[in-house]
Each structure stands twice: as C-alpha cells, then as structure tokens.
Amino acid sequence: MKTNEEIAHKSSHEFDQTTNSLKSTRLPFGNYLVNSRQHNQNHPALSDKKLILYDLKVERPELPFEFEESAWSRLQKAIHFIRHNQQQNLESLEMLYQLCESLCQNDRSEQLFERLYSECGNYISSQFEILSGNQEEGTKYLHIVHSLWNDYCHQTDQIRCLFSYLDRTYVVSNTAPGSIWNMAMNLFRENFGKYSIVWQKVLNIILDMIKEDRISGQVDETFLQLNIRMLIDLELYHSRFEHQMLVQTQQFYNEEGNYLISSIDIFDYLEHISTRVHQESTLRIKSYLDKSTKSQLQTVVEYELLTKRVEDILKKCFDYFQKLDTFQECDYDKCSLLYRLLQKVNQLEICSKYFTTFVKIKGSSILCSNDNIIDKMEKLSLFESQNDEIVDHSFEGDEQFVDGLKESTEYYLNLRENNTIKLLAKYMDQLLKSSSFSDGLLDKSIFLFRHLQAKDEFEALYKHDLAKRLILNMSNRNSEKLALTKMKKECGPGYTGKMEGMVKDIEQSIELMKEFYNNNSSQLNISVNLLTYGFWPSYPPVSISLPDIFIEAQNAYSQFYTSKFEKRILTWQNALGVCELNANFSKVLKIHTSIFVLLSNFFLIY
C-alpha cells in the first residue's frame, strides 16, 4: 500500500512529464500554464488561483437557403391558420418558436420582419376592401367593424407570441413601431386612412349614437364605449374623432338652446343647462368618452347654452325678480343656480351689473309708490333683508355683489326725486309718537339713515320734529334716547350732541319745575321748559300782550330762576306756548281759539 508521500511524488513526476510534453507541442495556452507554474514555484508567496480566459470565437456555419424558405413557409402557414381561427391545425408552438429563434440567430431578423409586415399588411388590406363594399348601415355595420377589430387584436396577440424572440431582439430596437403589436395597430390605422369610406361610415355611426344618447338616452353605452376604445387604441380619437365630435356637439346644443330659451320658463332653462353640463362632463366621460375630452366638451356646452345667451338669460331672470313683492325660498334657490352657472363661465361681472340695476329700479319704485309711509317702510325693510339674503347666501357673499348692493342702495335712497330724507324723518316722527314703538321698527329706519348722504339735511328735519315732540311731550324720552344712540353709532357723537342736549334740557326743566313748586305757589298750573341756545332750532321772537295773571306767573318763575343762576339771561318764547282749557257747559259747544289767547305753558331760551 502506497504512502501519501509516494503518491505526491508520483503526481509531481507525472505533472513534470505533462509539462515537458506541452513544451514540445508549443501550444500558447500550454506555454502560459507552464510559465505560470514556474513563476509560482519561484515565488511561493503569490497566489495561483487567478485564471485568465480568452474569448474563443467559433465560426457559425452558413444557413442553407432551403432552411430559411422552409422555416418561413411553416411560419406563414401558422399565421394563416390563426387568421382563419384554425388553431387546431397548428403544429407545435415550441417548434414554431424555435424556427423564429433560429432565423434570428442566423442574422435573418430583418428579412423575417419584412415578411411578417407584408403578410399582416396584405391581410388587413383585404379585410378593409371587403368592408368598403359592405352595404350594411347603422349599428349593423359598426358591429361588423368591431368584430373584425376584436378578431384582429386576438390574432395579433397570438402571432406576437410566435414571433416573441423577433419582437424582443430585433423589432424593439431596430424598427419604428418598436413592437409587433404597434406594427399591427399602425397597419389597421393606415387602412382607415386608405379606405376613407369605411372611416366615414364608422365615424358617422358613432356620432349618431352619441346624438341619440343626448336626445333619448336609449343607446347601448357598452358597445359605444368599445368602439371609442378602438379609436383610442388606434390613436384616432384625438387626431380624427374628437374634433368632429365637438363640432357635432356645438351644432346640437346651438339648436337646442335656440329652441328652449324661447319656449320654456327661464329657470327651467337654467335647470336644463345644469343637467346638460353634468351629463356631458360626468356621465358621458364615465360611460364612453375619454377623460381628456372633458374640459373641451364642458366648454362647448356651457358656451352654446349659457355664455352666448347670457344677456337674454339675465334680462328674463331679473324681469321676473322685478315683479316679485316677496321672495320665497325657491326664489333664493333660483338666484343661487344662476350664480353657480355664471361663475363657471366667468360671467359674474355682467350679472353684478344686472343685479345693481335691479336694486336701483326696484328700490326707486317702492319709494315713488302711492303707499302710505308705514307701508313704504315695511316694503323697503323687506326689500333690504331680501337683498342681504340674496348676496350672503345665493351669491355666496361675493365681493362684487356686496359692493354692488351697497352702491345701488345708496343710489336709489339718495335720488332727490325719491324724497327719502323727508320720508325717513316723517316715519321716525310717527314711530316715536306711536305707542307701538319697538327696537325692531327703529332698526328699519336706521337702515335708511345709514345710507343717506345728506345726513345734515336729515338732521335739520329730525331736530325740528324732535323739538316739537319734546315740547309737547308727545314721545317717550327713553325711545328718543334709543334713537339718538343708534344714530350716534352710525355717525359719531358730533352728529347727535345737540339733539342729546335737547333731551337733557327737558329732563332738567322737569327737575326745576318740581323745585319751583316746592318753594312757590301760583294760581296757574304752569310748566316751563328751558331751551339751551344753540341746541334747539332758532325761533323768531313774537311780541304778545299777556294777561296780568300770566305776567305774574312769568315773573315768579324768572325771579326763581335768576336766584339759582345769576349770570344766565332768560328770553321768553311765548309763541311756542300751548294751553289746555277745561270748561263745563250745559250743552256741547265747539270752541275755536288761538294759542295766543290763553297761555299756561311758557318756554324760555337762555
């Protein structure tokens, strides 16, 4: 039995013999191994695991011409079986795939692709030739085209599987289509261009189906969607179909708009616009049209039904609003619908102009009506609240409508021929005299006051009426103070300062009269009001000859007053005095007397 050392020695000896043999044959690769071994023996620290491999090219034998023709004949036969739906007659798909692979590996890819392109082109051309002579019309014809398309796509997918090696190695990088599938789509699309009669019939049938859907909604949406998807796959949707569809849409809605705007109620027409926009931009896009068409389609519908008729629509809408005395909830909804539609087409500016005109005309008509003051103020107040509701909710607080409302309200309230100042002064005078006075009623008048431009003119009228109410004690002073407080809030303390001073004069006069009667006695029950000069309206002095009893009462009060306020000067305004005469008669008599005859109330200016 040999030891390990003997085996190693024998192996080394055999290797040396092999090395000598390689040297004698002088093979390049053998020389390299010998040199490498000797080098490693001389340098044991170096690794001997590195190996260099050379690219050994083997010349491929020339492919026989008969094989190329035979292989193509078998592939062509397989294509014919697929085209005629005779897949059961196909030979092994693996063998067909290997034939294609062999041709491609032997530099026959270009010739194979050209033959495949010609074969597919001849087939689809023959099919379109048949379609061009077909006499069917309508959806029957479209079903034939769609059946051809379905079969063509399915057959192309099978053919692509057979030629998948060609598709991956040659078509994707060396041809314009980039794939066999794209090549097939290009051929189908080119034949639509070549046979214009076929394309025109398909286009017209699809457009007729869309029109029928708009009129009755009774179409097969699924079938319509499949045909439009065919156009999208063939890249004909945007290039040749979309424009024609938009032109037809424009014509359809132009005719519909012309008819409906003159035959139905204007707000029914607005509802119709809203429905049509929803149908075109949402329902048809979801059902069969491409989503990229949405914007253009919606624009066409809105322009034909709304934008180009916006003047007629706004005129009819605001003519209707003009005739209303009171807005109902449905009327606010109508305003809201109008606003939302015009907002979509950027026509709110012209709507704002119509709205301001409406407010001016309607407000002026209320002010110039023959109604009494109370009814006018009720209508104006209602009109103001309606306008606020329209702007805040129906028009969503849009600034241009807010500004328009303010401008138009100020316009009609400040027209001189509308006499708003006199109306307001008279209304407030009646309101403050009335026993049914309330804060809510006062707010109605403050609405008008807020928009008055000639507030100084109103102040003069209001002060005159206020003086009369205070002197004759015809109103509640708390009500007077409340009214002045609201005006003060609108215009500041400078506006109401003098009028507030008038109220204080009356309150102080009452306190002085109590003090006067506590210290003096008089045969007459007199009541003297102290009117501060500058607060009250100016009154021209009137000379009156008073009876002695009146003079005595007047002197008594003057003495009382000067004892309290030594530096103040009293000027009696007897022309402002009023008297109350009580008499008992055996029978009813009518007494007419002048205010200058009997005086028991005296008025002063100091």
Coordinates of C-alpha atoms in Angstrom, one line a residue:
M1 CA 0.0 0.0 0.0
K2 CA 1.5 3.4 -1.1
T3 CA 2.1 6.1 1.4
N4 CA 0.9 9.7 0.9
E5 CA 4.5 10.9 0.2
E6 CA 4.8 8.3 -2.6
I7 CA 1.5 9.4 -4.1
A8 CA 2.5 13.0 -4.0
H9 CA 6.0 12.2 -5.5
K10 CA 4.4 10.2 -8.3
S11 CA 1.9 13.0 -9.1
S12 CA 4.6 15.6 -9.2
H13 CA 6.6 13.3 -11.5
E14 CA 3.6 12.9 -13.8
F15 CA 2.9 16.6 -13.9
D16 CA 6.6 17.3 -14.9
Q17 CA 6.2 14.8 -17.7
T18 CA 3.0 16.5 -18.8
T19 CA 4.8 19.9 -18.7
N20 CA 7.6 18.6 -20.9
S21 CA 5.0 17.3 -23.4
L22 CA 3.3 20.7 -23.5
K23 CA 6.6 22.4 -24.1
S24 CA 7.3 20.1 -27.1
T25 CA 3.9 20.9 -28.7
R26 CA 4.5 24.7 -28.1
L27 CA 0.7 25.5 -27.6
P28 CA 0.2 29.1 -26.5
F29 CA -2.2 28.2 -23.7
G30 CA 0.1 25.4 -22.6
N31 CA 3.1 27.7 -22.5
Y32 CA 1.1 30.0 -20.3
L33 CA 0.4 27.3 -17.8
V34 CA 4.0 26.2 -17.7
N35 CA 5.3 29.7 -17.2
S36 CA 2.7 30.3 -14.6
R37 CA 3.6 27.2 -12.6
Q38 CA 7.3 28.0 -12.9
H39 CA 6.6 31.6 -11.8
N40 CA 4.6 30.4 -8.7
Q41 CA 7.4 27.9 -7.8
N42 CA 9.9 30.7 -7.9
H43 CA 7.5 33.0 -5.9
P44 CA 5.6 30.8 -3.5
A45 CA 4.0 33.8 -1.8
L46 CA 2.0 34.6 -4.9
S47 CA -1.5 33.1 -5.4
D48 CA -2.1 30.6 -8.2
K49 CA -5.9 31.0 -8.2
K50 CA -6.0 33.7 -10.8
L51 CA -7.2 32.4 -14.2
I52 CA -7.4 34.3 -17.5
L53 CA -9.9 33.1 -20.1
Y54 CA -9.7 34.0 -23.7
D55 CA -12.8 34.6 -25.9
L56 CA -12.8 31.7 -28.2
K57 CA -14.9 32.5 -31.3
V58 CA -16.3 29.7 -33.3
E59 CA -17.3 30.4 -36.9
R60 CA -21.1 29.7 -37.4
P61 CA -21.8 27.6 -40.4
E62 CA -23.7 29.2 -43.3
L63 CA -27.5 28.6 -43.0
P64 CA -28.8 26.7 -46.0
F65 CA -31.2 28.7 -48.2
E66 CA -33.7 25.9 -48.2
F67 CA -34.0 26.1 -44.4
E68 CA -34.9 29.8 -44.5
E69 CA -37.6 29.3 -47.0
S70 CA -38.9 26.2 -45.3
A71 CA -39.0 27.9 -42.0
W72 CA -40.9 30.9 -43.3
S73 CA -43.3 28.6 -45.2
R74 CA -44.1 26.9 -41.9
L75 CA -44.5 30.2 -40.0
Q76 CA -46.6 31.7 -42.8
K77 CA -48.9 28.6 -42.7
A78 CA -49.3 29.1 -39.0
I79 CA -50.2 32.7 -39.5
H80 CA -52.9 31.7 -42.0
F81 CA -54.3 29.2 -39.5
I82 CA -54.5 31.9 -36.9
R83 CA -56.2 34.3 -39.2
H84 CA -58.9 31.8 -40.1
N85 CA -59.3 30.7 -36.5
Q86 CA -58.0 27.2 -37.2
Q87 CA -55.6 26.9 -34.3
Q88 CA -56.3 23.2 -34.0
N89 CA -54.3 22.7 -37.2
L90 CA -51.2 24.4 -35.9
E91 CA -48.0 22.4 -35.4
S92 CA -46.1 22.5 -32.2
L93 CA -45.9 26.1 -30.9
E94 CA -42.5 25.3 -29.5
M95 CA -41.2 24.2 -32.9
L96 CA -42.6 27.4 -34.5
Y97 CA -40.9 29.5 -31.8
Q98 CA -37.6 27.6 -32.4
L99 CA -37.9 28.3 -36.1
C100 CA -38.2 32.0 -35.5
E101 CA -35.3 31.9 -33.0
S102 CA -33.0 30.0 -35.4
L103 CA -33.7 32.6 -38.2
C104 CA -33.0 35.5 -35.9
Q105 CA -29.8 33.9 -34.5
N106 CA -28.6 33.4 -38.1
D107 CA -28.9 37.1 -39.0
R108 CA -32.3 36.7 -40.7
S109 CA -34.2 39.1 -38.4
E110 CA -34.6 41.9 -40.9
Q111 CA -35.9 39.6 -43.7
L112 CA -38.2 37.9 -41.2
F113 CA -39.7 41.1 -40.0
E114 CA -40.3 42.4 -43.6
R115 CA -42.1 39.2 -44.5
L116 CA -44.2 39.4 -41.3
Y117 CA -45.0 43.0 -42.0
S118 CA -46.1 42.3 -45.6
E119 CA -48.2 39.3 -44.5
C120 CA -50.1 41.3 -41.9
G121 CA -50.5 44.3 -44.3
N122 CA -52.0 42.2 -47.1
Y123 CA -54.4 40.6 -44.7
I124 CA -55.8 43.8 -43.2
S125 CA -56.0 45.4 -46.6
S126 CA -58.1 42.6 -47.9
Q127 CA -60.4 42.9 -44.9
F128 CA -60.9 46.7 -45.4
E129 CA -61.5 46.0 -49.1
I130 CA -64.4 43.8 -48.1
L131 CA -65.7 46.5 -45.6
S132 CA -65.6 49.2 -48.3
G133 CA -68.1 47.2 -50.3
N134 CA -70.4 46.2 -47.5
Q135 CA -73.8 47.7 -47.9
E136 CA -74.9 47.5 -44.3
E137 CA -75.8 50.7 -42.4
G138 CA -76.0 51.9 -38.8
T139 CA -75.1 49.8 -35.9
K140 CA -75.1 46.6 -38.0
Y141 CA -72.1 47.9 -40.0
L142 CA -70.4 49.0 -36.8
H143 CA -70.8 45.5 -35.3
I144 CA -69.1 44.1 -38.4
V145 CA -66.2 46.5 -38.0
H146 CA -65.9 45.8 -34.3
S147 CA -66.0 42.1 -34.8
L148 CA -63.1 42.5 -37.3
W149 CA -61.2 44.6 -34.7
N150 CA -61.7 42.1 -31.9
D151 CA -60.5 39.2 -34.1
Y152 CA -57.6 41.2 -35.3
C153 CA -56.4 42.1 -31.8
H154 CA -56.8 38.5 -30.6
Q155 CA -54.9 37.1 -33.7
T156 CA -52.2 39.7 -33.4
D157 CA -51.6 38.7 -29.8
Q158 CA -51.2 35.0 -30.9
I159 CA -48.9 36.0 -33.7
R160 CA -46.8 38.1 -31.4
C161 CA -46.3 35.0 -29.2
L162 CA -44.9 33.0 -32.1
F163 CA -42.6 35.8 -33.0
S164 CA -41.7 36.9 -29.5
Y165 CA -38.0 36.3 -30.0
L166 CA -38.0 38.5 -33.1
D167 CA -40.0 41.1 -31.1
R168 CA -37.5 41.2 -28.2
T169 CA -34.2 41.0 -30.1
Y170 CA -34.9 43.0 -33.3
V171 CA -38.2 44.8 -33.5
V172 CA -37.9 46.7 -30.2
S173 CA -34.6 48.4 -31.2
N174 CA -34.4 48.4 -35.0
T175 CA -37.9 49.4 -36.2
A176 CA -40.0 52.5 -35.9
P177 CA -43.1 50.7 -34.4
G178 CA -41.0 49.3 -31.6
S179 CA -43.1 46.1 -31.3
I180 CA -45.1 43.7 -33.4
W181 CA -48.3 44.9 -31.6
N182 CA -47.6 48.5 -32.6
M183 CA -46.9 47.4 -36.1
A184 CA -50.3 45.7 -36.3
M185 CA -52.0 48.9 -34.9
N186 CA -50.3 51.0 -37.4
L187 CA -51.5 48.8 -40.3
F188 CA -55.1 49.0 -39.1
R189 CA -54.9 52.8 -38.7
E190 CA -53.3 53.2 -42.1
N191 CA -56.1 51.3 -43.7
F192 CA -58.7 53.5 -42.1
G193 CA -56.9 56.4 -43.8
K194 CA -56.6 54.5 -47.1
Y195 CA -60.3 53.4 -47.2
S196 CA -62.0 56.7 -46.3
I197 CA -65.4 55.3 -47.0
V198 CA -65.0 52.9 -44.2
W199 CA -63.7 55.5 -41.8
Q200 CA -66.5 58.0 -42.7
K201 CA -69.2 55.4 -42.1
V202 CA -67.7 54.3 -38.7
L203 CA -67.3 58.0 -37.6
N204 CA -70.9 58.9 -38.6
I205 CA -72.4 55.9 -36.9
I206 CA -70.6 56.6 -33.6
L207 CA -71.6 60.3 -33.8
D208 CA -75.2 59.3 -34.5
M209 CA -75.2 57.1 -31.4
I210 CA -73.9 59.9 -29.3
K211 CA -76.6 62.2 -30.6
E212 CA -79.2 59.6 -29.9
D213 CA -77.9 59.3 -26.4
R214 CA -78.3 63.0 -25.9
I215 CA -81.9 63.0 -27.3
S216 CA -83.4 59.9 -25.8
G217 CA -80.7 58.2 -23.7
Q218 CA -81.6 54.9 -25.5
V219 CA -78.3 53.6 -26.8
D220 CA -76.0 50.6 -26.0
E221 CA -73.4 52.5 -24.0
T222 CA -71.2 49.4 -23.6
F223 CA -71.0 48.9 -27.3
L224 CA -70.4 52.6 -27.9
Q225 CA -67.6 52.5 -25.3
L226 CA -65.9 49.5 -27.0
N227 CA -65.8 51.3 -30.4
I228 CA -64.5 54.5 -28.9
R229 CA -61.8 52.5 -27.1
M230 CA -60.9 51.1 -30.5
L231 CA -60.3 54.6 -31.8
I232 CA -58.2 55.4 -28.7
D233 CA -56.0 52.3 -29.2
L234 CA -55.6 53.2 -32.9
E235 CA -54.6 56.8 -31.9
L236 CA -57.5 58.1 -34.0
Y237 CA -59.5 59.5 -31.1
H238 CA -57.6 62.8 -30.7
S239 CA -56.4 63.1 -34.3
R240 CA -59.6 62.4 -36.3
F241 CA -62.6 61.7 -34.0
E242 CA -62.5 64.3 -31.1
H243 CA -62.8 67.4 -33.3
Q244 CA -65.7 66.0 -35.3
M245 CA -67.5 65.1 -32.1
L246 CA -67.0 68.6 -30.7
V247 CA -68.3 70.2 -33.9
Q248 CA -71.4 68.0 -33.8
T249 CA -71.9 68.8 -30.1
Q250 CA -71.7 72.5 -30.9
Q251 CA -74.3 72.3 -33.6
F252 CA -76.6 70.1 -31.4
Y253 CA -76.6 72.5 -28.4
N254 CA -76.9 75.6 -30.5
E255 CA -80.1 74.3 -32.0
E256 CA -81.4 73.1 -28.6
G257 CA -80.5 76.5 -27.0
N258 CA -82.3 78.5 -29.7
Y259 CA -85.5 76.4 -29.2
L260 CA -85.6 76.1 -25.4
I261 CA -84.8 79.6 -24.4
S262 CA -87.8 80.9 -26.2
S263 CA -90.2 78.0 -25.3
I264 CA -89.8 77.2 -21.6
D265 CA -89.5 79.1 -18.3
I266 CA -86.1 80.7 -17.9
F267 CA -85.4 79.0 -14.6
D268 CA -86.4 75.6 -16.2
Y269 CA -83.9 76.5 -18.8
L270 CA -81.2 77.1 -16.2
E271 CA -82.0 73.7 -14.7
H272 CA -81.7 72.2 -18.1
I273 CA -78.2 73.8 -18.5
S274 CA -77.1 72.3 -15.2
T275 CA -78.4 68.9 -16.2
R276 CA -76.7 69.0 -19.6
V277 CA -73.3 70.1 -18.2
H278 CA -73.5 67.2 -15.7
Q279 CA -74.4 64.7 -18.4
E280 CA -71.5 65.8 -20.7
S281 CA -68.8 66.4 -18.2
T282 CA -69.5 63.5 -15.9
L283 CA -71.9 60.8 -17.2
R284 CA -70.6 60.5 -20.8
I285 CA -67.0 60.8 -19.7
K286 CA -67.5 57.9 -17.3
S287 CA -69.6 55.9 -19.8
Y288 CA -67.6 56.1 -23.1
L289 CA -65.7 59.2 -23.8
D290 CA -62.0 59.8 -22.9
K291 CA -61.5 61.9 -19.8
S292 CA -59.1 64.2 -21.8
T293 CA -62.2 65.5 -23.7
K294 CA -64.0 66.6 -20.5
S295 CA -62.7 70.2 -20.4
Q296 CA -63.4 70.9 -24.1
L297 CA -66.8 69.2 -24.1
Q298 CA -67.9 71.1 -21.0
T299 CA -66.7 74.4 -22.5
V300 CA -68.7 73.8 -25.7
V301 CA -71.9 73.0 -23.8
E302 CA -71.6 76.0 -21.5
Y303 CA -70.8 78.4 -24.3
E304 CA -73.7 77.3 -26.6
L305 CA -76.4 77.1 -23.8
L306 CA -75.2 79.8 -21.5
T307 CA -72.3 82.2 -22.4
K308 CA -73.6 83.3 -25.8
R309 CA -77.1 83.8 -24.3
V310 CA -76.1 85.4 -21.0
E311 CA -77.8 88.8 -21.8
D312 CA -81.1 87.2 -22.7
I313 CA -80.9 84.9 -19.6
L314 CA -80.1 87.7 -17.2
K315 CA -82.8 90.0 -18.6
K316 CA -85.5 87.4 -18.2
C317 CA -84.3 86.4 -14.7
F318 CA -84.3 89.9 -13.3
D319 CA -87.6 90.8 -15.0
Y320 CA -89.1 88.0 -13.0
F321 CA -87.4 89.2 -9.8
Q322 CA -88.7 92.8 -10.5
K323 CA -92.3 91.6 -10.5
L324 CA -92.0 89.8 -7.1
D325 CA -93.2 91.5 -4.0
T326 CA -91.8 88.9 -1.7
F327 CA -89.1 86.3 -2.2
Q328 CA -89.9 82.7 -1.4
E329 CA -87.3 80.1 -0.6
C330 CA -87.4 78.7 -4.1
D331 CA -86.6 82.2 -5.5
Y332 CA -83.4 82.3 -3.5
D333 CA -82.6 78.9 -4.9
K334 CA -83.1 80.3 -8.4
C335 CA -80.6 83.1 -7.7
S336 CA -78.2 80.5 -6.4
L337 CA -78.5 78.4 -9.5
L338 CA -78.0 81.5 -11.7
Y339 CA -74.9 82.4 -9.7
R340 CA -73.3 79.0 -9.8
L341 CA -73.8 78.6 -13.6
L342 CA -72.4 82.1 -14.4
Q343 CA -69.5 81.5 -12.1
K344 CA -68.4 78.6 -14.2
V345 CA -68.2 80.7 -17.3
N346 CA -66.7 83.8 -15.7
Q347 CA -69.8 85.9 -16.4
L348 CA -70.4 87.2 -12.8
E349 CA -69.4 90.7 -13.7
I350 CA -72.3 91.2 -16.1
C351 CA -74.6 89.5 -13.6
S352 CA -73.5 92.0 -10.9
K353 CA -74.4 94.9 -13.2
Y354 CA -77.9 93.5 -13.8
F355 CA -78.3 93.0 -10.0
T356 CA -77.3 96.6 -9.2
T357 CA -79.8 97.8 -11.9
F358 CA -82.5 95.6 -10.4
V359 CA -81.9 97.1 -6.9
K360 CA -82.0 100.7 -8.2
I361 CA -85.2 100.2 -10.1
K362 CA -87.0 98.2 -7.5
G363 CA -86.0 100.5 -4.6
S364 CA -87.0 103.6 -6.5
S365 CA -90.3 102.1 -7.4
I366 CA -91.1 101.4 -3.8
L367 CA -90.1 105.0 -2.7
C368 CA -92.2 106.6 -5.5
S369 CA -95.3 104.4 -5.0
N370 CA -98.5 105.9 -3.6
D371 CA -98.4 103.7 -0.5
N372 CA -98.5 105.4 2.9
I373 CA -95.3 105.9 4.9
I374 CA -95.7 102.8 7.1
D375 CA -96.3 100.5 4.1
K376 CA -93.3 102.0 2.2
M377 CA -91.0 101.5 5.1
E378 CA -92.2 97.9 5.5
K379 CA -91.6 97.2 1.8
L380 CA -88.2 98.9 2.0
S381 CA -87.2 96.9 5.0
L382 CA -88.3 93.7 3.4
F383 CA -86.5 94.6 0.2
E384 CA -83.3 95.3 2.1
S385 CA -83.5 91.9 4.0
Q386 CA -84.2 90.1 0.8
N387 CA -81.2 91.7 -0.9
D388 CA -78.9 90.8 2.0
E389 CA -80.2 87.2 1.8
I390 CA -79.5 87.0 -1.9
V391 CA -76.0 88.4 -1.6
D392 CA -75.0 86.4 1.5
H393 CA -76.4 83.1 0.5
S394 CA -77.4 82.9 -3.1
F395 CA -74.4 84.9 -4.3
E396 CA -72.2 83.3 -1.6
G397 CA -71.0 86.7 -0.2
D398 CA -69.2 87.6 -3.5
E399 CA -67.5 90.9 -3.0
Q400 CA -68.6 92.4 -6.3
F401 CA -72.2 91.7 -5.4
V402 CA -71.7 93.1 -1.9
D403 CA -70.2 96.3 -3.3
G404 CA -72.9 96.4 -6.0
L405 CA -75.6 96.2 -3.4
K406 CA -74.1 99.0 -1.3
E407 CA -73.7 101.2 -4.3
S408 CA -77.2 100.6 -5.7
T409 CA -78.9 101.0 -2.3
E410 CA -77.1 104.4 -1.8
Y411 CA -78.1 105.4 -5.3
Y412 CA -81.8 104.9 -5.0
L413 CA -82.0 106.2 -1.4
N414 CA -80.2 109.4 -2.3
L415 CA -82.1 110.3 -5.5
R416 CA -83.6 113.7 -4.8
E417 CA -86.8 112.8 -6.6
N418 CA -87.3 109.9 -4.3
N419 CA -87.6 112.3 -1.2
T420 CA -86.0 109.6 1.1
I421 CA -84.9 112.2 3.6
K422 CA -88.4 113.6 4.2
L423 CA -89.9 110.1 4.2
L424 CA -87.5 108.9 6.8
A425 CA -87.9 112.0 9.0
K426 CA -91.7 111.7 8.9
Y427 CA -91.6 107.9 9.6
M428 CA -89.3 108.3 12.6
D429 CA -91.6 111.2 13.9
Q430 CA -94.6 108.9 13.6
L431 CA -92.8 106.0 15.1
L432 CA -91.5 107.8 18.2
K433 CA -95.0 109.2 18.8
S434 CA -96.6 105.8 18.4
S435 CA -97.5 103.6 21.4
S436 CA -96.4 100.6 19.3
F437 CA -92.7 101.7 19.2
S438 CA -90.2 98.9 19.2
D439 CA -86.5 98.4 18.7
G440 CA -87.1 96.3 15.6
L441 CA -89.2 99.0 14.0
L442 CA -86.5 101.6 14.8
D443 CA -83.8 99.4 13.1
K444 CA -85.8 99.6 9.8
S445 CA -85.4 103.3 9.8
I446 CA -81.7 103.2 10.8
F447 CA -81.1 101.1 7.6
L448 CA -82.2 104.1 5.5
F449 CA -80.3 106.5 7.7
R450 CA -77.1 104.5 7.3
H451 CA -77.2 105.0 3.5
L452 CA -78.2 108.7 3.5
Q453 CA -75.5 111.0 2.1
A454 CA -77.3 114.3 3.0
K455 CA -77.4 113.5 6.7
D456 CA -77.1 117.2 7.6
E457 CA -80.4 117.8 5.8
F458 CA -82.0 115.0 7.7
E459 CA -80.6 116.3 11.0
A460 CA -82.4 119.6 10.4
L461 CA -85.7 117.9 9.8
Y462 CA -85.3 115.5 12.6
K463 CA -84.3 118.2 15.1
H464 CA -87.4 120.2 14.2
D465 CA -89.6 117.2 14.8
L466 CA -87.7 116.3 17.9
A467 CA -88.2 119.8 19.4
K468 CA -92.0 119.6 18.8
R469 CA -92.2 116.1 20.4
L470 CA -90.2 117.2 23.4
I471 CA -92.0 120.5 23.9
L472 CA -95.4 118.9 23.6
N473 CA -94.4 115.8 25.5
M474 CA -95.6 113.6 22.6
S475 CA -93.0 110.8 22.9
N476 CA -91.2 108.7 25.4
R477 CA -87.8 110.1 26.3
N478 CA -86.2 106.6 26.5
S479 CA -87.3 106.0 23.0
E480 CA -85.8 109.3 22.0
K481 CA -82.5 108.3 23.6
L482 CA -82.5 105.0 21.9
A483 CA -83.0 106.6 18.5
L484 CA -80.2 109.0 19.2
T485 CA -77.9 106.2 20.4
K486 CA -78.4 104.3 17.1
M487 CA -77.7 107.5 15.1
K488 CA -74.6 108.2 17.2
K489 CA -73.3 104.7 16.5
E490 CA -73.6 105.4 12.8
C491 CA -72.2 109.0 12.7
G492 CA -70.4 109.6 16.0
P493 CA -71.1 111.8 19.0
G494 CA -70.6 115.0 17.0
Y495 CA -73.7 114.3 15.0
T496 CA -76.1 113.8 17.9
G497 CA -74.6 116.1 20.5
K498 CA -77.0 118.9 20.1
M499 CA -80.1 116.7 19.9
E500 CA -78.9 114.8 23.1
G501 CA -78.6 118.3 24.7
M502 CA -82.3 119.0 23.8
V503 CA -83.4 115.8 25.6
K504 CA -81.3 116.8 28.7
D505 CA -82.9 120.3 28.6
I506 CA -86.3 118.8 29.0
E507 CA -85.2 116.5 31.8
Q508 CA -83.6 119.4 33.7
S509 CA -86.7 121.6 33.1
I510 CA -88.8 118.9 34.9
E511 CA -86.5 118.9 37.9
L512 CA -86.6 122.7 38.1
M513 CA -90.3 122.8 37.9
K514 CA -90.5 120.4 40.9
E515 CA -88.2 122.7 42.8
F516 CA -90.2 125.8 41.8
Y517 CA -93.5 124.4 43.1
N518 CA -91.8 123.3 46.3
N519 CA -90.9 127.0 47.0
N520 CA -93.6 129.0 45.2
S521 CA -97.3 129.0 44.7
S522 CA -99.1 130.1 41.6
Q523 CA -102.7 130.5 40.5
L524 CA -101.8 128.9 37.2
N525 CA -100.5 125.4 36.7
I526 CA -97.6 126.4 34.5
S527 CA -94.8 124.2 33.0
V528 CA -91.7 126.0 31.8
N529 CA -89.1 124.3 29.5
L530 CA -85.6 125.7 29.4
L531 CA -84.2 125.6 25.9
T532 CA -80.4 126.0 25.6
Y533 CA -79.4 128.4 22.9
G534 CA -77.5 126.5 20.1
F535 CA -79.1 123.2 20.8
W536 CA -82.6 124.0 19.7
P537 CA -83.9 125.3 16.4
S538 CA -83.9 129.1 16.2
Y539 CA -87.4 130.7 16.7
P540 CA -88.1 134.3 15.8
P541 CA -89.4 136.4 18.7
V542 CA -93.1 137.3 18.7
S543 CA -94.5 140.1 20.8
I544 CA -97.6 139.1 22.8
S545 CA -99.7 141.1 25.3
L546 CA -100.3 138.7 28.2
P547 CA -103.0 139.0 30.8
D548 CA -101.8 140.1 34.3
I549 CA -102.2 136.6 35.8
F550 CA -99.8 135.2 33.1
I551 CA -97.3 138.0 33.7
E552 CA -97.3 137.4 37.4
A553 CA -96.6 133.7 36.9
Q554 CA -93.9 134.5 34.4
N555 CA -92.2 137.0 36.8
A556 CA -92.4 134.5 39.6
Y557 CA -90.5 131.9 37.6
S558 CA -88.0 134.4 36.4
Q559 CA -87.2 135.5 40.0
F560 CA -86.9 131.8 41.0
Y561 CA -84.6 131.1 38.1
T562 CA -82.3 134.1 38.4
S563 CA -81.9 133.4 42.1
K564 CA -80.4 130.0 41.1
F565 CA -78.4 131.1 38.0
E566 CA -77.5 134.7 38.5
K567 CA -75.4 135.0 35.3
R568 CA -78.0 133.5 32.9
I569 CA -80.4 135.6 30.8
L570 CA -83.8 134.3 30.1
T571 CA -85.7 135.1 26.8
W572 CA -89.3 134.1 26.8
Q573 CA -90.6 132.4 23.6
N574 CA -94.4 132.7 24.2
A575 CA -95.1 131.9 20.6
L576 CA -94.2 128.3 21.4
G577 CA -96.7 128.1 24.3
V578 CA -99.6 125.8 24.3
C579 CA -102.6 125.7 26.7
E580 CA -105.1 123.3 28.0
L581 CA -108.6 124.7 28.6
N582 CA -111.1 122.8 30.8
A583 CA -114.8 124.0 30.7
N584 CA -118.2 122.8 31.8
F585 CA -121.2 123.6 29.7
S586 CA -124.9 122.6 29.8
K587 CA -124.7 121.6 26.2
V588 CA -121.9 120.6 23.8
L589 CA -120.2 123.6 22.2
K590 CA -117.4 123.9 19.7
I591 CA -114.7 126.4 20.8
H592 CA -112.1 127.6 18.4
T593 CA -109.4 129.8 19.9
S594 CA -105.9 130.9 19.1
I595 CA -102.9 129.7 21.0
F596 CA -102.1 133.3 21.9
V597 CA -105.4 133.8 23.8
L598 CA -104.8 131.5 26.8
L599 CA -101.3 130.5 27.9
S600 CA -100.4 128.4 30.8
N601 CA -97.1 126.9 29.4
F602 CA -94.1 129.2 28.8
F603 CA -90.9 128.4 27.0
L604 CA -87.5 130.1 27.5
I605 CA -84.2 130.4 25.8
Y606 CA -81.2 131.3 27.8

